[in-house]
One Martini backbone bead per residue (centre of mass of N, CA, C, O) as a GRO file, in nm:
protein
  408
    1UNK     BB    1   0.094   0.037   0.025
    2UNK     BB    2   0.071   0.354  -0.029
    3UNK     BB    3   0.139   0.654   0.079
    4UNK     BB    4  -0.035   0.896   0.204
    5UNK     BB    5  -0.072   1.228   0.245
    6UNK     BB    6  -0.110   1.207   0.551
    7UNK     BB    7   0.149   1.056   0.617
    8UNK     BB    8   0.352   1.256   0.496
    9UNK     BB    9   0.265   1.493   0.672
   10UNK     BB   10   0.332   1.368   0.947
   11UNK     BB   11   0.639   1.304   0.893
   12UNK     BB   12   0.710   1.621   0.813
   13UNK     BB   13   0.633   1.820   1.040
   14UNK     BB   14   0.896   1.875   1.201
   15UNK     BB   15   1.078   1.970   0.967
   16UNK     BB   16   0.889   2.208   0.849
   17UNK     BB   17   0.872   2.409   1.090
   18UNK     BB   18   1.149   2.551   1.048
   19UNK     BB   19   1.009   2.706   0.786
   20UNK     BB   20   0.714   2.814   0.901
   21UNK     BB   21   0.848   2.986   1.127
   22UNK     BB   22   0.911   3.254   1.290
   23UNK     BB   23   1.243   3.389   1.393
   24UNK     BB   24   1.471   3.446   1.672
   25UNK     BB   25   1.718   3.509   1.847
   26UNK     BB   26   1.806   3.438   2.190
   27UNK     BB   27   1.823   3.507   2.515
   28UNK     BB   28   1.906   3.426   2.816
   29UNK     BB   29   1.707   3.293   3.070
   30UNK     BB   30   1.630   3.273   3.372
   31UNK     BB   31   1.579   3.027   3.597
   32UNK     BB   32   1.323   2.889   3.746
   33UNK     BB   33   1.155   2.722   3.959
   34UNK     BB   34   0.997   2.453   3.997
   35UNK     BB   35   0.663   2.369   3.978
   36UNK     BB   36   0.466   2.167   4.193
   37UNK     BB   37   0.657   2.041   4.403
   38UNK     BB   38   0.734   1.800   4.618
   39UNK     BB   39   0.860   1.554   4.745
   40UNK     BB   40   1.164   1.473   4.605
   41UNK     BB   41   1.064   1.645   4.334
   42UNK     BB   42   0.785   1.568   4.305
   43UNK     BB   43   0.475   1.561   4.112
   44UNK     BB   44   0.144   1.651   4.054
   45UNK     BB   45  -0.060   1.575   3.769
   46UNK     BB   46  -0.308   1.807   3.803
   47UNK     BB   47  -0.565   1.983   3.825
   48UNK     BB   48  -0.661   2.297   3.847
   49UNK     BB   49  -0.866   2.402   4.098
   50UNK     BB   50  -0.783   2.738   4.136
   51UNK     BB   51  -0.781   2.941   3.907
   52UNK     BB   52  -0.698   3.217   3.789
   53UNK     BB   53  -0.760   3.440   3.554
   54UNK     BB   54  -0.538   3.334   3.366
   55UNK     BB   55  -0.613   3.035   3.385
   56UNK     BB   56  -0.902   3.061   3.279
   57UNK     BB   57  -0.821   3.165   3.003
   58UNK     BB   58  -0.659   2.921   2.910
   59UNK     BB   59  -0.893   2.713   2.939
   60UNK     BB   60  -1.086   2.850   2.743
   61UNK     BB   61  -0.905   2.829   2.496
   62UNK     BB   62  -0.879   2.519   2.494
   63UNK     BB   63  -1.179   2.450   2.466
   64UNK     BB   64  -1.223   2.603   2.199
   65UNK     BB   65  -1.006   2.455   2.036
   66UNK     BB   66  -1.122   2.174   2.058
   67UNK     BB   67  -1.382   2.246   1.909
   68UNK     BB   68  -1.274   2.378   1.645
   69UNK     BB   69  -1.062   2.119   1.585
   70UNK     BB   70  -1.184   1.844   1.654
   71UNK     BB   71  -1.102   1.707   1.930
   72UNK     BB   72  -1.058   1.453   2.160
   73UNK     BB   73  -0.785   1.563   2.305
   74UNK     BB   74  -0.651   1.777   2.580
   75UNK     BB   75  -0.332   1.850   2.704
   76UNK     BB   76  -0.217   2.082   2.971
   77UNK     BB   77   0.062   2.317   3.041
   78UNK     BB   78   0.125   2.623   3.231
   79UNK     BB   79   0.414   2.837   3.285
   80UNK     BB   80   0.567   3.091   3.510
   81UNK     BB   81   0.858   3.064   3.648
   82UNK     BB   82   0.731   2.768   3.742
   83UNK     BB   83   0.443   2.863   3.762
   84UNK     BB   84   0.129   2.771   3.780
   85UNK     BB   85  -0.150   2.831   3.566
   86UNK     BB   86  -0.222   2.550   3.397
   87UNK     BB   87  -0.403   2.231   3.434
   88UNK     BB   88  -0.524   1.976   3.193
   89UNK     BB   89  -0.807   1.763   3.083
   90UNK     BB   90  -0.964   1.709   2.766
   91UNK     BB   91  -1.194   1.487   2.713
   92UNK     BB   92  -1.094   1.180   2.548
   93UNK     BB   93  -0.922   0.888   2.522
   94UNK     BB   94  -1.180   0.718   2.531
   95UNK     BB   95  -1.468   0.588   2.530
   96UNK     BB   96  -1.557   0.692   2.854
   97UNK     BB   97  -1.252   0.818   2.890
   98UNK     BB   98  -1.109   1.047   3.051
   99UNK     BB   99  -0.901   1.305   3.033
  100UNK     BB  100  -0.579   1.328   3.186
  101UNK     BB  101  -0.293   1.503   3.277
  102UNK     BB  102  -0.124   1.217   3.357
  103UNK     BB  103  -0.101   1.120   3.081
  104UNK     BB  104   0.055   0.916   2.852
  105UNK     BB  105   0.285   0.985   2.571
  106UNK     BB  106   0.421   1.047   2.277
  107UNK     BB  107   0.735   1.259   2.227
  108UNK     BB  108   0.962   1.210   2.039
  109UNK     BB  109   1.155   1.496   1.961
  110UNK     BB  110   1.210   1.568   2.258
  111UNK     BB  111   1.464   1.392   2.272
  112UNK     BB  112   1.648   1.588   2.108
  113UNK     BB  113   1.664   1.806   2.325
  114UNK     BB  114   1.804   1.626   2.533
  115UNK     BB  115   2.048   1.541   2.359
  116UNK     BB  116   2.161   1.823   2.305
  117UNK     BB  117   2.221   1.887   2.606
  118UNK     BB  118   2.391   1.640   2.668
  119UNK     BB  119   2.613   1.706   2.467
  120UNK     BB  120   2.700   1.979   2.595
  121UNK     BB  121   2.783   1.853   2.866
  122UNK     BB  122   3.002   1.667   2.749
  123UNK     BB  123   3.175   1.896   2.645
  124UNK     BB  124   3.222   2.036   2.922
  125UNK     BB  125   3.355   1.751   3.034
  126UNK     BB  126   3.552   1.642   2.792
  127UNK     BB  127   3.406   1.384   2.625
  128UNK     BB  128   3.338   1.583   2.377
  129UNK     BB  129   3.379   1.671   2.025
  130UNK     BB  130   3.207   1.846   1.798
  131UNK     BB  131   3.463   1.850   1.566
  132UNK     BB  132   3.471   1.557   1.548
  133UNK     BB  133   3.495   1.288   1.386
  134UNK     BB  134   3.315   0.971   1.338
  135UNK     BB  135   3.513   0.742   1.253
  136UNK     BB  136   3.588   0.596   1.530
  137UNK     BB  137   3.260   0.533   1.584
  138UNK     BB  138   3.148   0.542   1.253
  139UNK     BB  139   3.274   0.356   1.006
  140UNK     BB  140   2.992   0.279   0.849
  141UNK     BB  141   2.986   0.565   0.748
  142UNK     BB  142   2.960   0.760   0.503
  143UNK     BB  143   3.199   0.997   0.522
  144UNK     BB  144   3.327   0.990   0.822
  145UNK     BB  145   3.578   1.192   0.776
  146UNK     BB  146   3.361   1.452   0.737
  147UNK     BB  147   3.188   1.392   0.982
  148UNK     BB  148   3.045   1.542   1.258
  149UNK     BB  149   2.890   1.577   1.548
  150UNK     BB  150   2.760   1.849   1.477
  151UNK     BB  151   2.622   1.758   1.207
  152UNK     BB  152   2.424   1.567   1.343
  153UNK     BB  153   2.294   1.778   1.549
  154UNK     BB  154   2.233   2.011   1.297
  155UNK     BB  155   2.173   1.892   1.008
  156UNK     BB  156   2.473   1.883   0.806
  157UNK     BB  157   2.558   1.602   0.659
  158UNK     BB  158   2.357   1.507   0.392
  159UNK     BB  159   2.162   1.307   0.476
  160UNK     BB  160   1.910   1.127   0.434
  161UNK     BB  161   1.565   1.068   0.495
  162UNK     BB  162   1.385   0.790   0.568
  163UNK     BB  163   1.096   0.912   0.609
  164UNK     BB  164   1.093   1.028   0.290
  165UNK     BB  165   1.104   0.750   0.183
  166UNK     BB  166   0.894   0.573  -0.015
  167UNK     BB  167   0.968   0.285   0.080
  168UNK     BB  168   0.923   0.335   0.377
  169UNK     BB  169   0.631   0.444   0.368
  170UNK     BB  170   0.506   0.185   0.255
  171UNK     BB  171   0.588  -0.003   0.491
  172UNK     BB  172   0.462   0.156   0.728
  173UNK     BB  173   0.166   0.152   0.627
  174UNK     BB  174   0.142  -0.168   0.612
  175UNK     BB  175   0.342  -0.192   0.901
  176UNK     BB  176   0.290  -0.047   1.208
  177UNK     BB  177   0.413  -0.305   1.395
  178UNK     BB  178   0.690  -0.286   1.314
  179UNK     BB  179   1.022  -0.365   1.385
  180UNK     BB  180   1.301  -0.150   1.398
  181UNK     BB  181   1.624  -0.120   1.304
  182UNK     BB  182   1.888   0.078   1.255
  183UNK     BB  183   1.996  -0.067   0.999
  184UNK     BB  184   1.729  -0.058   0.842
  185UNK     BB  185   1.707   0.253   0.838
  186UNK     BB  186   1.999   0.324   0.720
  187UNK     BB  187   1.966   0.192   0.438
  188UNK     BB  188   1.825   0.429   0.303
  189UNK     BB  189   2.041   0.661   0.310
  190UNK     BB  190   2.284   0.473   0.212
  191UNK     BB  191   2.148   0.442  -0.088
  192UNK     BB  192   2.231   0.740  -0.109
  193UNK     BB  193   2.334   1.018  -0.196
  194UNK     BB  194   2.428   1.311  -0.112
  195UNK     BB  195   2.300   1.627  -0.106
  196UNK     BB  196   2.582   1.714   0.026
  197UNK     BB  197   2.841   1.837   0.163
  198UNK     BB  198   2.954   1.824   0.457
  199UNK     BB  199   2.860   2.139   0.613
  200UNK     BB  200   2.715   2.316   0.349
  201UNK     BB  201   2.423   2.250   0.465
  202UNK     BB  202   2.055   2.195   0.506
  203UNK     BB  203   1.886   1.898   0.654
  204UNK     BB  204   1.644   1.689   0.752
  205UNK     BB  205   1.736   1.396   0.969
  206UNK     BB  206   1.687   1.112   1.151
  207UNK     BB  207   1.970   0.984   1.107
  208UNK     BB  208   2.139   1.176   1.276
  209UNK     BB  209   2.026   1.088   1.564
  210UNK     BB  210   2.078   0.793   1.542
  211UNK     BB  211   2.390   0.834   1.515
  212UNK     BB  212   2.442   1.005   1.765
  213UNK     BB  213   2.354   0.795   1.969
  214UNK     BB  214   2.563   0.584   1.887
  215UNK     BB  215   2.815   0.756   1.939
  216UNK     BB  216   2.766   0.817   2.243
  217UNK     BB  217   2.774   0.524   2.333
  218UNK     BB  218   3.072   0.469   2.233
  219UNK     BB  219   3.217   0.698   2.385
  220UNK     BB  220   3.088   0.638   2.691
  221UNK     BB  221   2.953   0.340   2.746
  222UNK     BB  222   2.645   0.430   2.726
  223UNK     BB  223   2.333   0.430   2.729
  224UNK     BB  224   2.120   0.668   2.617
  225UNK     BB  225   1.911   0.662   2.847
  226UNK     BB  226   2.120   0.689   3.080
  227UNK     BB  227   2.261   0.943   2.984
  228UNK     BB  228   2.011   1.134   2.980
  229UNK     BB  229   1.934   1.093   3.275
  230UNK     BB  230   2.202   1.200   3.394
  231UNK     BB  231   2.206   1.489   3.228
  232UNK     BB  232   1.873   1.566   3.229
  233UNK     BB  233   1.610   1.423   3.344
  234UNK     BB  234   1.709   1.407   3.631
  235UNK     BB  235   1.785   1.709   3.699
  236UNK     BB  236   1.476   1.798   3.606
  237UNK     BB  237   1.257   1.583   3.713
  238UNK     BB  238   1.165   1.356   3.480
  239UNK     BB  239   0.979   1.094   3.595
  240UNK     BB  240   0.763   1.068   3.327
  241UNK     BB  241   1.024   1.023   3.149
  242UNK     BB  242   1.071   0.758   2.902
  243UNK     BB  243   1.198   0.485   2.784
  244UNK     BB  244   1.102   0.249   2.509
  245UNK     BB  245   1.152  -0.082   2.377
  246UNK     BB  246   0.849  -0.077   2.340
  247UNK     BB  247   0.506   0.001   2.267
  248UNK     BB  248   0.472   0.076   2.541
  249UNK     BB  249   0.261   0.257   2.780
  250UNK     BB  250   0.219   0.412   3.046
  251UNK     BB  251   0.024   0.440   3.318
  252UNK     BB  252  -0.170   0.648   3.213
  253UNK     BB  253  -0.326   0.643   2.884
  254UNK     BB  254  -0.311   0.806   2.584
  255UNK     BB  255  -0.507   0.772   2.320
  256UNK     BB  256  -0.485   0.701   1.967
  257UNK     BB  257  -0.588   0.852   1.646
  258UNK     BB  258  -0.629   0.775   1.283
  259UNK     BB  259  -0.639   0.853   0.905
  260UNK     BB  260  -0.374   0.780   0.742
  261UNK     BB  261  -0.503   0.490   0.607
  262UNK     BB  262  -0.828   0.583   0.545
  263UNK     BB  263  -0.899   0.503   0.850
  264UNK     BB  264  -1.039   0.520   1.152
  265UNK     BB  265  -0.789   0.447   1.406
  266UNK     BB  266  -0.609   0.288   1.627
  267UNK     BB  267  -0.247   0.396   1.734
  268UNK     BB  268  -0.107   0.360   2.011
  269UNK     BB  269   0.065   0.067   1.933
  270UNK     BB  270   0.238   0.157   1.738
  271UNK     BB  271   0.552   0.123   1.625
  272UNK     BB  272   0.829   0.355   1.728
  273UNK     BB  273   1.120   0.250   1.622
  274UNK     BB  274   1.152   0.463   1.372
  275UNK     BB  275   1.203   0.749   1.514
  276UNK     BB  276   1.458   0.613   1.659
  277UNK     BB  277   1.671   0.502   1.872
  278UNK     BB  278   1.747   0.298   2.103
  279UNK     BB  279   1.668   0.486   2.410
  280UNK     BB  280   1.478   0.740   2.251
  281UNK     BB  281   1.182   0.626   2.303
  282UNK     BB  282   0.939   0.838   2.421
  283UNK     BB  283   0.759   0.923   2.712
  284UNK     BB  284   0.502   1.149   2.855
  285UNK     BB  285   0.403   1.458   3.004
  286UNK     BB  286   0.292   1.778   3.042
  287UNK     BB  287   0.455   1.836   3.298
  288UNK     BB  288   0.730   1.746   3.190
  289UNK     BB  289   0.729   1.929   2.935
  290UNK     BB  290   0.728   2.199   3.082
  291UNK     BB  291   0.993   2.145   3.230
  292UNK     BB  292   1.160   2.093   2.979
  293UNK     BB  293   1.118   2.364   2.842
  294UNK     BB  294   1.251   2.527   3.068
  295UNK     BB  295   1.528   2.384   3.096
  296UNK     BB  296   1.615   2.402   2.797
  297UNK     BB  297   1.528   2.705   2.720
  298UNK     BB  298   1.722   2.837   2.960
  299UNK     BB  299   1.991   2.670   3.021
  300UNK     BB  300   2.016   2.535   3.312
  301UNK     BB  301   2.254   2.297   3.241
  302UNK     BB  302   2.424   2.528   3.101
  303UNK     BB  303   2.620   2.733   2.963
  304UNK     BB  304   2.628   3.022   2.789
  305UNK     BB  305   2.796   2.913   2.560
  306UNK     BB  306   2.619   2.663   2.507
  307UNK     BB  307   2.358   2.820   2.458
  308UNK     BB  308   2.452   2.950   2.195
  309UNK     BB  309   2.476   2.676   2.051
  310UNK     BB  310   2.187   2.586   2.081
  311UNK     BB  311   2.076   2.825   1.902
  312UNK     BB  312   2.370   2.824   1.718
  313UNK     BB  313   2.571   2.576   1.556
  314UNK     BB  314   2.569   2.691   1.226
  315UNK     BB  315   2.289   2.726   1.056
  316UNK     BB  316   2.296   3.007   0.996
  317UNK     BB  317   2.277   3.048   0.632
  318UNK     BB  318   2.164   2.794   0.559
  319UNK     BB  319   1.969   2.647   0.309
  320UNK     BB  320   2.035   2.583  -0.013
  321UNK     BB  321   1.920   2.542  -0.304
  322UNK     BB  322   1.972   2.291  -0.554
  323UNK     BB  323   1.993   2.071  -0.806
  324UNK     BB  324   2.016   1.835  -0.583
  325UNK     BB  325   1.860   2.028  -0.364
  326UNK     BB  326   1.564   2.095  -0.277
  327UNK     BB  327   1.358   2.331  -0.117
  328UNK     BB  328   1.214   2.092   0.067
  329UNK     BB  329   1.506   2.023   0.198
  330UNK     BB  330   1.682   2.290   0.166
  331UNK     BB  331   1.630   2.487   0.423
  332UNK     BB  332   1.611   2.793   0.532
  333UNK     BB  333   1.852   2.948   0.759
  334UNK     BB  334   1.775   3.194   0.996
  335UNK     BB  335   1.732   3.421   1.238
  336UNK     BB  336   1.407   3.370   1.198
  337UNK     BB  337   1.479   3.052   1.108
  338UNK     BB  338   1.587   2.764   1.304
  339UNK     BB  339   1.813   2.514   1.384
  340UNK     BB  340   1.942   2.382   1.649
  341UNK     BB  341   2.032   2.177   1.928
  342UNK     BB  342   1.740   1.998   1.920
  343UNK     BB  343   1.603   2.271   1.833
  344UNK     BB  344   1.359   2.518   1.774
  345UNK     BB  345   1.384   2.845   1.647
  346UNK     BB  346   1.084   3.059   1.719
  347UNK     BB  347   1.014   3.362   1.784
  348UNK     BB  348   1.177   3.322   2.073
  349UNK     BB  349   1.133   3.026   2.065
  350UNK     BB  350   1.164   2.700   2.218
  351UNK     BB  351   1.122   2.386   2.036
  352UNK     BB  352   0.897   2.096   2.007
  353UNK     BB  353   0.695   1.889   1.741
  354UNK     BB  354   0.549   1.616   1.763
  355UNK     BB  355   0.407   1.404   1.478
  356UNK     BB  356   0.249   1.082   1.518
  357UNK     BB  357   0.031   0.827   1.520
  358UNK     BB  358  -0.197   1.047   1.643
  359UNK     BB  359   0.023   1.223   1.769
  360UNK     BB  360   0.040   1.546   1.943
  361UNK     BB  361   0.302   1.787   2.023
  362UNK     BB  362   0.423   2.055   2.258
  363UNK     BB  363   0.722   2.237   2.338
  364UNK     BB  364   0.755   2.570   2.492
  365UNK     BB  365   0.989   2.860   2.516
  366UNK     BB  366   1.000   3.197   2.667
  367UNK     BB  367   1.250   3.372   2.800
  368UNK     BB  368   1.132   3.670   2.845
  369UNK     BB  369   0.878   3.517   3.022
  370UNK     BB  370   0.909   3.230   3.134
  371UNK     BB  371   0.741   3.055   2.920
  372UNK     BB  372   0.546   2.750   2.940
  373UNK     BB  373   0.435   2.508   2.689
  374UNK     BB  374   0.210   2.219   2.705
  375UNK     BB  375   0.093   1.985   2.446
  376UNK     BB  376  -0.170   1.741   2.387
  377UNK     BB  377  -0.314   1.570   2.093
  378UNK     BB  378  -0.617   1.433   1.957
  379UNK     BB  379  -0.829   1.260   1.725
  380UNK     BB  380  -1.074   1.283   1.496
  381UNK     BB  381  -1.227   1.235   1.192
  382UNK     BB  382  -1.238   1.576   1.163
  383UNK     BB  383  -0.952   1.629   1.174
  384UNK     BB  384  -0.705   1.795   1.068
  385UNK     BB  385  -0.421   1.846   0.946
  386UNK     BB  386  -0.166   1.841   1.166
  387UNK     BB  387  -0.049   2.013   1.453
  388UNK     BB  388  -0.275   2.064   1.712
  389UNK     BB  389  -0.096   2.143   1.950
  390UNK     BB  390   0.015   2.395   1.811
  391UNK     BB  391  -0.256   2.540   1.783
  392UNK     BB  392  -0.323   2.561   2.080
  393UNK     BB  393  -0.060   2.701   2.172
  394UNK     BB  394  -0.092   2.950   1.988
  395UNK     BB  395  -0.339   3.067   2.140
  396UNK     BB  396  -0.204   3.098   2.413
  397UNK     BB  397   0.032   3.278   2.322
  398UNK     BB  398  -0.145   3.515   2.213
  399UNK     BB  399  -0.245   3.590   2.509
  400UNK     BB  400   0.042   3.599   2.676
  401UNK     BB  401   0.231   3.674   2.391
  402UNK     BB  402   0.152   3.872   2.132
  403UNK     BB  403   0.458   3.954   2.035
  404UNK     BB  404   0.498   3.611   2.027
  405UNK     BB  405   0.421   3.420   1.795
  406UNK     BB  406   0.389   3.073   1.736
  407UNK     BB  407   0.184   3.135   1.502
  408UNK     BB  408   0.142   3.310   1.195
   0.00000   0.00000   0.00000
């Protein structure tokens, strides 16, 4: 079965956002204390019982967005300087099962934000050199003598993206429960010539982070899930964010549904092994994602020098279409819109926006306001294409920070 337009749109969503949103480079904002935490740093991800006027406004916006966008469920959490503004779950997870804010869902490329910050911490610790070639660690990679760790992290290696390969799309659509190994996934980009010479242009490729994860495991001798927990998710207190080696999702689970294959069907347990390498296939909650947005977006765990690299590792000015690399692949990266180190820098927001297999999510942080927004959304048969969590968050952002629109 050939991939439908819906499937291709869902697979491309994260990559294309880097070109779709206006952005400017941002200055580091001081990190506020995490909000809502109880003993031992844990927190309860529960509905805001008595929201203030601002919280009530946020919840009203979310309810209206759910109705307008014909969504099945919306989970959200908004904080300012770590202080809870609003947390809630709207709609249903399944028929007759209310959506609750502590439900777990697939968080996809949020893992890339964690890996980017983990990488910068390893650089600060003298354990990794961003500009070292990957040849000692990834000799199996074509042109390994030319590709650096930085190029994998900022998507400038020139490798094709297996997600946009028609052969991969056809197989994924036909067999959504298939378990994919890294070598099976890498066979797709390795079968193509490079889009450009490594380091000379920009194009999004899931293969880059799959290889970066493998390289970091070989350099440090640690599994990527344990490494990220040690460097990022542990220090930030993200106790409900975890890697999953199987399609299982911890309970309570937010169920997902999609019409990607031409019929509205449950997709909760479609196998996510294709999304990135083993050890980085994560699930999370909106409370953890709001904390993640704050911690990553403020540079809480890294030096100011590293934070500048997080914002622009060298991507600004790249992304020029050529005869070999079309405009929808080599996307222009400017001060106004670009990919950082595991994050998208968009109109002074730092964000990640996973959208696949019926799940849509977004974590975003605005340093100038110390504003964190986390949203997860699921679909009904009438829901339009696109990342609807981004649409909900955009409406909230427009009310709380109208001078910094999240969606143009």
